[in-house]
Structure formats: C-alpha cells, structure tokens
Protein backbone atom coordinates (compact mmCIF):
# COMPACT_ATOMS: atom_id res chain seq x y z
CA UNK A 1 0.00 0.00 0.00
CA UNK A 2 2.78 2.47 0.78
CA UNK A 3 4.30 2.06 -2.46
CA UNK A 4 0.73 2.84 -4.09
CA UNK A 5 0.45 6.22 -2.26
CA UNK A 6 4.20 6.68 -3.11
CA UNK A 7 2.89 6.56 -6.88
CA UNK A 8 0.02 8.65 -6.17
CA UNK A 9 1.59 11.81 -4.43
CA UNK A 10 4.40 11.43 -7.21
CA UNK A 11 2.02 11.96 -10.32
CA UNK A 12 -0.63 14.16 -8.53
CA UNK A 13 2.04 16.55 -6.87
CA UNK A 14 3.67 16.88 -10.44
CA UNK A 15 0.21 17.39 -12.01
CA UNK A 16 -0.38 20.15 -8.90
CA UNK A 17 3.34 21.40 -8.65
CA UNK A 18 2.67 24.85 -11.52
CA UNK A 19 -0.39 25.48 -10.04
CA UNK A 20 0.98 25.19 -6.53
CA UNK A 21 3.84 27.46 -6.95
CA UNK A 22 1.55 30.17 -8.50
CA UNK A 23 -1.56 30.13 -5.97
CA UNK A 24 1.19 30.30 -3.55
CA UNK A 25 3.56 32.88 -4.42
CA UNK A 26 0.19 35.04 -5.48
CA UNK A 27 -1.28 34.20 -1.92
CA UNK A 28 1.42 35.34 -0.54
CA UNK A 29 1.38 39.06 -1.57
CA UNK A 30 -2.08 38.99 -1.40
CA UNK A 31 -1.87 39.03 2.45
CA UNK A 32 -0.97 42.68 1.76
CA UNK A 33 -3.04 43.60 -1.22
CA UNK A 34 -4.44 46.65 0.06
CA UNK A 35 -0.94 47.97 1.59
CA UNK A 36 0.74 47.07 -1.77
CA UNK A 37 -1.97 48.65 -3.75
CA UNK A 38 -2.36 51.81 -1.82
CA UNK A 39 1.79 52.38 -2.52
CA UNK A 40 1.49 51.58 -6.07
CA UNK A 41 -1.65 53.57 -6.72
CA UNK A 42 -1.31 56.40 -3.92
CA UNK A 43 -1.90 59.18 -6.88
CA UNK A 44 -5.44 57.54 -7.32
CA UNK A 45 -6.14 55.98 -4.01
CA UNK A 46 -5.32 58.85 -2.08
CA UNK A 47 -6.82 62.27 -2.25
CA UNK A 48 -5.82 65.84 -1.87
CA UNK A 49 -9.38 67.27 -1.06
CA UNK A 50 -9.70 68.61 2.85
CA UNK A 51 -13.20 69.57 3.84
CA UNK A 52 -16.49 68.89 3.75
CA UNK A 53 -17.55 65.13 2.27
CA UNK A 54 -20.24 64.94 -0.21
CA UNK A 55 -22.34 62.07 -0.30
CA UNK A 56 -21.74 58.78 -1.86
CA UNK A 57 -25.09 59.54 -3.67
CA UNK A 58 -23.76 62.77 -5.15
CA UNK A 59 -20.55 61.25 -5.89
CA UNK A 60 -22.35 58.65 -8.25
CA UNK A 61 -23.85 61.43 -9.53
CA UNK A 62 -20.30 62.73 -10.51
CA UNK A 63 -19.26 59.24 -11.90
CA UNK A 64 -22.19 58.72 -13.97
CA UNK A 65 -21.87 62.27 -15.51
CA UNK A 66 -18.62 61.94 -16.09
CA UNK A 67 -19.65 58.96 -18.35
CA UNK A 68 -23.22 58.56 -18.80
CA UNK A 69 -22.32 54.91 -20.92
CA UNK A 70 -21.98 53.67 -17.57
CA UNK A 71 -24.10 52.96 -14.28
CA UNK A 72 -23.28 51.93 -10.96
CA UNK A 73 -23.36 48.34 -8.98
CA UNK A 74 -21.07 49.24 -6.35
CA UNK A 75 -20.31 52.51 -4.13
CA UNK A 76 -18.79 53.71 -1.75
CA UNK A 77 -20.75 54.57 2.13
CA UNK A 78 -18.40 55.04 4.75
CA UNK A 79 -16.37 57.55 3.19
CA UNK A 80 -13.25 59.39 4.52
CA UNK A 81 -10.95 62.51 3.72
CA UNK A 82 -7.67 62.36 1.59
CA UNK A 83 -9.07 58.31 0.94
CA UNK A 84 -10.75 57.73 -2.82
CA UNK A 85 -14.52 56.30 -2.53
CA UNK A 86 -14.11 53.77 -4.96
CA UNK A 87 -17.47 52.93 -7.50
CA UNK A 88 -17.96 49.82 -9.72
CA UNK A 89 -19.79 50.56 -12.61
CA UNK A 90 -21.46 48.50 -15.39
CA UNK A 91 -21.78 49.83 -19.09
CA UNK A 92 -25.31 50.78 -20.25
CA UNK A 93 -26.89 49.15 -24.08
CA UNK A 94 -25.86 51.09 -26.54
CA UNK A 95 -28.91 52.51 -28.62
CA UNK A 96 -26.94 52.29 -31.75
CA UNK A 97 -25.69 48.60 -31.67
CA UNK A 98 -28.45 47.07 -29.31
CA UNK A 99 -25.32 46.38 -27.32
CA UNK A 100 -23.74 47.26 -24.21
CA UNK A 101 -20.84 49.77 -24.43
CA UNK A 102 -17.89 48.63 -24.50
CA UNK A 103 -15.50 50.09 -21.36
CA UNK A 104 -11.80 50.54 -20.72
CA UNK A 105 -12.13 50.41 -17.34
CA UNK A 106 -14.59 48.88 -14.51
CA UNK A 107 -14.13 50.88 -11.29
CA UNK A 108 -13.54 54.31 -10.75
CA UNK A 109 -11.69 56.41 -8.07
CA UNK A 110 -13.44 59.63 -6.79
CA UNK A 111 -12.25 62.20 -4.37
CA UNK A 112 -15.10 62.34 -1.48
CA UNK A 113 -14.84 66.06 -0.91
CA UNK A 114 -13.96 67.50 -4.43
CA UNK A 115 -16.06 64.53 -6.39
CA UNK A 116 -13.10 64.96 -9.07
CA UNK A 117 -12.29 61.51 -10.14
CA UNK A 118 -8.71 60.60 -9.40
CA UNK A 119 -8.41 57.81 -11.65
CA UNK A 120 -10.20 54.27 -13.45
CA UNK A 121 -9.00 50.97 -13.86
CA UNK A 122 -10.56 47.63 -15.24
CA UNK A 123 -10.16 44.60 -12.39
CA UNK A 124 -10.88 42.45 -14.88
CA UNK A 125 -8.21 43.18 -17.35
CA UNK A 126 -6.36 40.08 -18.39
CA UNK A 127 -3.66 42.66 -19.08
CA UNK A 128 -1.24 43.27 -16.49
CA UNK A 129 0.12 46.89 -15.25
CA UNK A 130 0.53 49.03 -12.35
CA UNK A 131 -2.84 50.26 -11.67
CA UNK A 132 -4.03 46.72 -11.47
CA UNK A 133 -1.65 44.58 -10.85
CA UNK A 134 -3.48 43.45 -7.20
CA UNK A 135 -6.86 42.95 -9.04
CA UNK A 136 -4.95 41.30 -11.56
CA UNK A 137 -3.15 38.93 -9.41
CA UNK A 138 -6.55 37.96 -7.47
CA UNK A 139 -8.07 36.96 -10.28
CA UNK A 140 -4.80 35.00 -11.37
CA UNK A 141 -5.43 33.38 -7.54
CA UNK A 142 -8.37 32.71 -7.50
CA UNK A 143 -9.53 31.98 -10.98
CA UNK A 144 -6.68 31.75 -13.54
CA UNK A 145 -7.12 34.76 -15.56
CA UNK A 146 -9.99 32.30 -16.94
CA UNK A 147 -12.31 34.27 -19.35
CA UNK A 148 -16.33 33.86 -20.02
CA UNK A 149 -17.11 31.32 -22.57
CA UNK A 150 -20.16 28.53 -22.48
CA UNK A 151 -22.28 31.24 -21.22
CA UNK A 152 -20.10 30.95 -17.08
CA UNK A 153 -17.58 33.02 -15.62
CA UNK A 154 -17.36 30.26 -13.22
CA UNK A 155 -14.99 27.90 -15.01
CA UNK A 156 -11.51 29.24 -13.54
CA UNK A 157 -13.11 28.91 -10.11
CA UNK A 158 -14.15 25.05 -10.30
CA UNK A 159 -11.28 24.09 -11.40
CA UNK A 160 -9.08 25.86 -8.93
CA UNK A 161 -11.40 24.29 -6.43
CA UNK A 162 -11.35 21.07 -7.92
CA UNK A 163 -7.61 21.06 -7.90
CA UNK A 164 -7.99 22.41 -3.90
CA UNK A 165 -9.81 19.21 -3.11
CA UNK A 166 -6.60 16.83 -4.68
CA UNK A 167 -4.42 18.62 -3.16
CA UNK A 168 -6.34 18.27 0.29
CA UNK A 169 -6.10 14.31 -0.35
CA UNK A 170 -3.04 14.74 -1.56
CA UNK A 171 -1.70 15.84 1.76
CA UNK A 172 -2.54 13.34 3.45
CA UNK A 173 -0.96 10.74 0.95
CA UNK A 174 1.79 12.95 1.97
CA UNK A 175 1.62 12.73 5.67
CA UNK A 176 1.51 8.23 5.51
CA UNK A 177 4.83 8.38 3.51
CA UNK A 178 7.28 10.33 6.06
CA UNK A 179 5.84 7.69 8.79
CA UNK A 180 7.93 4.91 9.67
CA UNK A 181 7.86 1.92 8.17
CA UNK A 182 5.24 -0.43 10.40
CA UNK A 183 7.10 -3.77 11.71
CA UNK A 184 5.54 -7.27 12.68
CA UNK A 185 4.50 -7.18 16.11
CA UNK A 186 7.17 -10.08 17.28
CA UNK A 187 9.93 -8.03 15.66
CA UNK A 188 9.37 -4.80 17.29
CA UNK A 189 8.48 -6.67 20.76
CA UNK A 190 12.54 -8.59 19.96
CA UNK A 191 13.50 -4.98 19.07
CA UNK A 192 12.28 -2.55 22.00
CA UNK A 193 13.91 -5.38 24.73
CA UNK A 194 16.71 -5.01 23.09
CA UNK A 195 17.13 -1.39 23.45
CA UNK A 196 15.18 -0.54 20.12
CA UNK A 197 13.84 2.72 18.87
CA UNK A 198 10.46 3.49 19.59
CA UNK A 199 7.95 4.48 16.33
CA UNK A 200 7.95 8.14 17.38
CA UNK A 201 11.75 8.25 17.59
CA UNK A 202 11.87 6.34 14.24
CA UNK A 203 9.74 8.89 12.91
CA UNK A 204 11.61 12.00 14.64
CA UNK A 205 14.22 11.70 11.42
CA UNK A 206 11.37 12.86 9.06
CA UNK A 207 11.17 16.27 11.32
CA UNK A 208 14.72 17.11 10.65
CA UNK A 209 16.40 19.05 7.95
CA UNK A 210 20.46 17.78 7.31
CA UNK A 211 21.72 21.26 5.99
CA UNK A 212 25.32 19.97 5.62
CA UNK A 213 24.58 15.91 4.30
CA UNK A 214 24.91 17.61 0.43
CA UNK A 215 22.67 18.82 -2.00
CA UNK A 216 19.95 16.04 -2.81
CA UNK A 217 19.62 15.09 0.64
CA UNK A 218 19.16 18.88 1.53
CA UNK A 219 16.12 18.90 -1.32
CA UNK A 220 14.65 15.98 0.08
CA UNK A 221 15.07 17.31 3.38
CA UNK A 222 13.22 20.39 2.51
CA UNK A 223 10.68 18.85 0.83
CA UNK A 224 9.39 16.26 3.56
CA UNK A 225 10.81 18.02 6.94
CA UNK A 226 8.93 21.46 5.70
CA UNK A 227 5.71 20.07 4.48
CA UNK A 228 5.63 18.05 7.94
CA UNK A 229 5.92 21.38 9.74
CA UNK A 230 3.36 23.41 8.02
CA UNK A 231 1.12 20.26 7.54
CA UNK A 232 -1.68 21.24 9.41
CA UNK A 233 -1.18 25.08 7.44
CA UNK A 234 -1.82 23.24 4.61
CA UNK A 235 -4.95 21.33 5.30
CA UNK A 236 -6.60 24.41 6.79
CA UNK A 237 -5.09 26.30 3.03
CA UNK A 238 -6.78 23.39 1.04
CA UNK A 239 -9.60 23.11 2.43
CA UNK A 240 -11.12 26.38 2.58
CA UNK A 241 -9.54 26.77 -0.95
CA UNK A 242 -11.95 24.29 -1.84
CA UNK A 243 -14.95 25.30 0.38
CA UNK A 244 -14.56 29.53 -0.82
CA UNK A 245 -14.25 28.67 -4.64
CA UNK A 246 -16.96 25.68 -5.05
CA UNK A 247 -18.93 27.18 -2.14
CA UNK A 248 -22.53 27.92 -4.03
CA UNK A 249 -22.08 24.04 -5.87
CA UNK A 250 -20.50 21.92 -4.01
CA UNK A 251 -19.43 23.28 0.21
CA UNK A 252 -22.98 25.23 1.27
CA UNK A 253 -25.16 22.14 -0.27
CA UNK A 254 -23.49 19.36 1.43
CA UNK A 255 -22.65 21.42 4.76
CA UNK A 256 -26.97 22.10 4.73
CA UNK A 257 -27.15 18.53 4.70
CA UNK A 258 -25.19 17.06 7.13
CA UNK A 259 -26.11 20.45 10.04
CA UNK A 260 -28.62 22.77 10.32
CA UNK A 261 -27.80 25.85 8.80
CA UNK A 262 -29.57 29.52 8.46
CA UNK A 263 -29.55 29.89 4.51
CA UNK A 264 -29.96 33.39 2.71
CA UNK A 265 -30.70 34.75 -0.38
CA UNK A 266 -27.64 33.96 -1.90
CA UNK A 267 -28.12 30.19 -1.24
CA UNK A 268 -31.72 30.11 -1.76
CA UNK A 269 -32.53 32.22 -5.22
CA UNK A 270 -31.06 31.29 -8.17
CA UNK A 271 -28.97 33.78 -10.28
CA UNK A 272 -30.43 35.28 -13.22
CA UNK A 273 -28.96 33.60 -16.61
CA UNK A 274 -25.52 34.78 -17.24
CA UNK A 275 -25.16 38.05 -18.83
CA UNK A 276 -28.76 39.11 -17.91
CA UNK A 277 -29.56 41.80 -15.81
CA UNK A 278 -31.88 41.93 -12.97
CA UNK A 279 -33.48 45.81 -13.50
CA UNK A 280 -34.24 46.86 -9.83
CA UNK A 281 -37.41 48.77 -8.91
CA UNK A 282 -35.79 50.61 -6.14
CA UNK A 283 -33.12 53.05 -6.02
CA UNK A 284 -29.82 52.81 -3.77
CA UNK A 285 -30.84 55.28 -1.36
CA UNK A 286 -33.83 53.74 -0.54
CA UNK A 287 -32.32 50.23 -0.17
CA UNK A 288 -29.28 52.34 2.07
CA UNK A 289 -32.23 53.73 4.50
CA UNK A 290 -34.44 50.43 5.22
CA UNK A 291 -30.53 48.56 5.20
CA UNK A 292 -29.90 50.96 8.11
CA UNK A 293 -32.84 50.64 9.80
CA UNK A 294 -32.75 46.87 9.88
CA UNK A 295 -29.21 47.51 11.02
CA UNK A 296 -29.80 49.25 13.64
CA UNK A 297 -32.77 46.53 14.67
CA UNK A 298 -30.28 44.01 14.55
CA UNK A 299 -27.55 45.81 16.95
CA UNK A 300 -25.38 46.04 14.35
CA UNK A 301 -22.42 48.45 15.35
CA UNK A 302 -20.49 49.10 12.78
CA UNK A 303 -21.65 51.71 9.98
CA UNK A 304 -22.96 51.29 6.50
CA UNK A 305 -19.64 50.40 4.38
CA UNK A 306 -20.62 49.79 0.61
CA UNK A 307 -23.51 48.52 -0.95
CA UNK A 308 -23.92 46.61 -3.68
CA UNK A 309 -26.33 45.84 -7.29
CA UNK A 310 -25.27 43.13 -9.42
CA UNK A 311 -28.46 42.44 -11.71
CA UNK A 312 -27.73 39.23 -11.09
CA UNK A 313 -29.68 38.69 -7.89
CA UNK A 314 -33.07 40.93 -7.29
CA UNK A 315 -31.66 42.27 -4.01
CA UNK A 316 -28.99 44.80 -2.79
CA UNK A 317 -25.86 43.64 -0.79
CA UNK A 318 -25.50 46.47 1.81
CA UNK A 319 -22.34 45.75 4.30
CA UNK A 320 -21.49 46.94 7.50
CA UNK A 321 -17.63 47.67 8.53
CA UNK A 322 -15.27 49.83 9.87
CA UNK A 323 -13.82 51.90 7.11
CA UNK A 324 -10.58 51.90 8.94
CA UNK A 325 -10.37 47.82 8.94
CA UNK A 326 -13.14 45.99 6.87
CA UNK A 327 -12.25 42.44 7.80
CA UNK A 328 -12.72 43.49 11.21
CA UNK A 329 -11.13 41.62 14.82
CA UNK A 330 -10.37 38.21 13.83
CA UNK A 331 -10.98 38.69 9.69
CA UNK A 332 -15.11 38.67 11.53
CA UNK A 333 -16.00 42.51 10.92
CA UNK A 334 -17.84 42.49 7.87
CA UNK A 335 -21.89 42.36 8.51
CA UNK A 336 -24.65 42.50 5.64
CA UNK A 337 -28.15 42.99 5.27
CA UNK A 338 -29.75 41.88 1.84
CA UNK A 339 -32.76 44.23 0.47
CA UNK A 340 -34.91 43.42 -2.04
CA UNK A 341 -34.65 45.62 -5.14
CA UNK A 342 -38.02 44.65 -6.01
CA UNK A 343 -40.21 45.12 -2.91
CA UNK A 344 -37.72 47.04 -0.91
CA UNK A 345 -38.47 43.86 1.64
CA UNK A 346 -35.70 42.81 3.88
CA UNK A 347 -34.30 38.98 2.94
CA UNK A 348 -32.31 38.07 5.65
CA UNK A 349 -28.90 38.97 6.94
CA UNK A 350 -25.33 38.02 7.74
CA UNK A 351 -23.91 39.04 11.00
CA UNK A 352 -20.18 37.16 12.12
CA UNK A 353 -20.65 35.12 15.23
CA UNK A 354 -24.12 34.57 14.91
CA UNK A 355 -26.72 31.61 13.87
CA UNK A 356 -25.69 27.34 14.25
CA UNK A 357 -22.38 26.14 14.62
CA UNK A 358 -22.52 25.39 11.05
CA UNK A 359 -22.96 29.01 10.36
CA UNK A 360 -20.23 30.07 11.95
CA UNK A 361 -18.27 27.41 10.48
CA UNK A 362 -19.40 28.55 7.33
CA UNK A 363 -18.55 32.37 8.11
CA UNK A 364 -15.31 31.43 9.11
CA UNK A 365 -13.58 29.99 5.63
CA UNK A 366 -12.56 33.25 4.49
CA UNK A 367 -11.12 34.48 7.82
CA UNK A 368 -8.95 31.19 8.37
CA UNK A 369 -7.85 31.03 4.34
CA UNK A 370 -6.41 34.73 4.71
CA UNK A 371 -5.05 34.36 7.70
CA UNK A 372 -6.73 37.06 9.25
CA UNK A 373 -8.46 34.82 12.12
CA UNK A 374 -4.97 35.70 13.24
CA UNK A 375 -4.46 38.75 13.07
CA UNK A 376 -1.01 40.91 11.67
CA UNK A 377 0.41 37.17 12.92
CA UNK A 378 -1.70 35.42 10.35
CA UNK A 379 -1.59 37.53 6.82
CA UNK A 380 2.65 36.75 8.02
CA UNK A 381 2.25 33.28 8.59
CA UNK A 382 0.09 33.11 5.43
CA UNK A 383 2.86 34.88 3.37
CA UNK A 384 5.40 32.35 5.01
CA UNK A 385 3.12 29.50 4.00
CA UNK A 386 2.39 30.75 0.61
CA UNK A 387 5.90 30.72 -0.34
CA UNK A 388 6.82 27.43 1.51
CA UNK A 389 3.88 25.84 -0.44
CA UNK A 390 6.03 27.17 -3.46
CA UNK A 391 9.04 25.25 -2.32
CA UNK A 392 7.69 22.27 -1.87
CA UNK A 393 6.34 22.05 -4.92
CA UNK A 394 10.07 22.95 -6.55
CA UNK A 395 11.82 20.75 -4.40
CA UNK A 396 9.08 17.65 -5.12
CA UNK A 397 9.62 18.13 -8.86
CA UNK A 398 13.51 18.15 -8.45
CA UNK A 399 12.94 14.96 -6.13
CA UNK A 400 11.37 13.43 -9.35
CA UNK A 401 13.63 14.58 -11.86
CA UNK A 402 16.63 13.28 -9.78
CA UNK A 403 15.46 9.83 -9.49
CA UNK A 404 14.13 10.11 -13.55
CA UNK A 405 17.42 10.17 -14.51
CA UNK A 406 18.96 7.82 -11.72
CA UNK A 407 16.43 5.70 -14.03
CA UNK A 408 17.63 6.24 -17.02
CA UNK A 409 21.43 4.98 -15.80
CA UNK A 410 22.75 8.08 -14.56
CA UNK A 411 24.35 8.54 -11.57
CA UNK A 412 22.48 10.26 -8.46
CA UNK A 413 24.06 10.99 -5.03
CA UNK A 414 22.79 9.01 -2.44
C-alpha cells in the first residue's frame, strides 16, 4: 500500500506542482493587497481634497456624468478625507448597436470632498500593469485569468477548487509516507527489549532538515521536513480553498445537509442567466435607508460600508464595517443585510458570530484562508506558508527529476 500512495503523491504533486507554486507565491502578496496597492496607486487611491464630504449619492452622480455609458453596482458609504470612494460601474446598451458599451475600465476612483475623479482601472483586465496589478493577481489566484465562454464566468473557479480538493487528499498521501515503516509485532516486541527505537523516535528523522549531508539530501530534506511542519497550514489552506471557490455548488449544499444551517438569499434564489440583468425597482438610497434601519434593529455596530447591485440577484448587498479595517477583529468585521430591489423587503442577513455552529463554520472559511483569524500574525504566517507551499512544490519536482534520470542509468548521489 505504501508504495501505491508513493505513486500517487508522485504523479498528482507533479500534475499540482505549476499550479501550486503560483496560488502560492500570489497568496502570498495577497496578504498585503491593500498595503501594496495603496503604494502603487497612492496618486489615485489617495486624495488631496480637505473639507467637507459629499455624499456617496452625489458622488455617483459625478461618476455617472462623467460617463453617462456607464451605471453603478457598487459605491462607496463610509467615506473618509484624503481616501478615494471607490465605485464599480457597469456599461449601459448602446442605442446604436443594441449592445452594451464597451469600457476601458470597470471601477472608478473619486475624491469624497472634491467629487473629481482621481483615476479608473478595469479589475478584470487580463492585461497586467501598475494600476491593477493586485486585481490582476486575485483573479490570477483565484480563478486563472480564466475568461467567459459557455455562457459561465465560473470555469476558472471550479477548477481551482477542484484542484484544492486533490491537493487536500493529496496531503494526506503525503503525511503516511514520512511515517515509519510499520514492523511485525514479534519483531518490534525482539527490538524494543533489546534497546530498540520506539515508532515516534523512528519517525523524529522525518522532522529534521540535514543542511550539511549535500545537496539532494538537503532537497529531500526540505521537501518532507517542511511540508511536515506546516502540515496542518496546509490542510486548513486546502480546504477552505476548496470550500470559498466551489462554495454555491459543491461546500454550502453538502454542509446544509449534514447540520442545520440559516440559509440566505444567496443560497436560496437562483442567479439570473448569465449576462442578464436583474433591473431593480428601487433606487440605492432607498435600499441604504431600510438597510440601516434593519441595522440598527439588529444591533449592528459598525456603519454602512458599501452597498452593492449586481443584476444578477433581485436584491442589494449592503455591508457593514469599519472603514478603517473591513475584515474586522479576527478577519469577523464584515456584517450585511440583503434588500430586495423589487419590494424594498428585507431577505435576511449576515452578522459574524451569529446563527448554528454550522454558520459560523461557514462564516469562518474566508477568515482562516487569509489568515486574518490571526491577526497581523496570520496575513505573516500566510505569506510564510504561501511561499513554503512554493518550495515544496520545486523541491518535489527536483525529487522526481533526480530519481528520472537515476532511471535512465545516470548517476544520483545518495
């Protein structure tokens, strides 16, 4: 059996090992995307205006005049001096073509007290440049770059998750091989009177990295002694890998059938057909004012952060967060209340901490995959990880390619 899962992790970590080395290097600047993009972008993500704020409804205003080929499905609430409020916008059908315009850019950058807009950028650009390089390298994360085709957007994030879920098995194919090999029971009794090794000191070798024994032994070293250390990293890594990107098909059903669970509108309406859109019959301010309301019903403390229209669900996604640190204490800070942008009606709401164990199980997959459950500790220990995750990867493949060619006759050191 051992020699079965020695074939396994071989062929599945080489099939893994590209993919590996990206979503890990990636994940590991991402645990400072907003730092990194704030220095790379400060002459668009921070403003010069000192005063008064207007409104994120006036600023929309501003955006939409600016451009009146687009519209907006995201803005801006909690808003604050010298920091841009930031607006996703859609394009509107073009009368001519019976199309919709065609953009250069999908977000735009406005200064709160000014309303001048301080710059645009498309997150969705498959090409790569300063002003999005942190969008960019998300979607490279998350999704591979993958583009729309077969009417889904979707396809980059199943198969990321699909691969999440091998390499979840994968590690613990892993974990059987650095054990010791198991001996006959008369053997080992023979072995331990006579002043044998005991399995956990047998196994203490795996733990250990022989940084003078030469160069292969250092690689193989690396490869088993470093995965062991970070093992239980990793499972945590894959497994909300797997449960974030096939969450709506695959993590949410079978989670609602094996616990109770609260669901919401996002688990219990169906998305409009892809590249429809959803035309609401209220506006944003009059979602922002019954959001609040229920808000404050709920004791939620934080203020009104963003909201959100996607046409592809008949409801509006307002949040609640401090401005100052949206994933909030423990990567739990982020609160929403989901209006109905037909009726105005309220659907349900998200609050951290709150509902079944499930729910909070559920509500915590994004907080332990960044890190942030930790803290400043965890987005570093992520980075660490992320880049170990790398290594191992490189190391595994130079395992393989060493004993390919030991093989093929050549001569490998022992």
């Amino acid at each position: 059996m051992r020699a079965l899962w020695a074939v396994v992790h071989r062929w599945v970590g080489l099939f893994l090992a590209a993919f590996l080395i990206m979503a890990g290097l990636t994940g590991a600047v991402l645990s400072w995307d907003h730092e990194i993009d704030d220095w790379l972008n400060a002459d668009m993500l921070h403003t010069p205006g000192r005063g008064q704020l207007q409104t994120p409804l006036q600023l929309a205003q501003a955006v939409q005049a600016a451009d009146p080929r687009v519209e907006i499905s995201y803005m801006s609430l909690g808003l604050r001096e010298g920091e841009a409020a930031s607006f996703l916008v859609r394009p509107l059908m073009d009368q001519g073509t019976g199309k919709p315009h065609v953009l250069s850019y999908n977000t735009v950058f406005v200064d709160p007290v000014t309303g001048a807009i301080t710059g645009h950028r498309d997150s969705k650009s498959l090409a790569l440049s300063w002003r999005n390089l942190m969008p960019w390298l998300r979607h490279l994360h998350e999704s591979l770059l993958s583009p729309t085709f077969a009417g889904s957007d979707r396809w980059g994030y199943w198969f990321m998750g699909g691969l999440a879920l091998l390499w979840l098995a994968d590690s613990f194919w892993a974990l059987v091989l650095t054990l010791p090999v198991k001996r006959k029971g008369g053997a080992l009794a023979r072995s331990q009177k006579a002043g044998g090794k005991s399995w956990w000191s047998r196994w203490l070798p795996s733990w250990r990295i022989r940084w003078g024994a030469g160069a292969y032994k250092l690689n193989f070293d690396l490869h088993r002694a470093g995965a062991l250390w970070i093992w239980g990293v990793i499972v945590v890594v894959a497994f909300t890998s797997f449960s974030i990107n096939l969450y709506r098909e695959v993590f949410y059903p079978v989670m609602s059938k094996i616990s109770t669970t609260t669901p919401g509108p996002y688990e219990t309406l169906k998305p409009a057909p892809f590249g429809s859109y959803i035309e609401p019959q209220i506006g944003f301010a009059e979602a922002i004012g019954i959001a609040r309301k229920e808000a404050m019903r709920l004791g939620i403390k934080t203020e009104a952060g963003g909201i959100w229209y996607g046409g592809d669900f008949p409801f509006y996604n307002v949040s609640f967060f401090d401005p100052d640190d949206e994933t909030g204490a423990m990567g739990m800070g982020l609160s929403n209340v989901y209006v109905s942008s037909e009726s105005g009606e309220v659907l349900g709401s998200y609050r951290p901490w709150h509902g079944t164990g499930a729910d909070v199980f559920v509500q915590l997959q994004l907080p332990l995959h960044s890190g942030r459950i930790l803290g400043t500790f965890g987005r570093v220990l992520m980075s660490l990880v992320g880049v170990m995750v790398a290594m191992l990867s490189i190391t595994g493949v130079v395992i393989w390619w060493r004993k390919r060619r030991a093989r093929r006759g050549q001569l490998v050191t022992p």
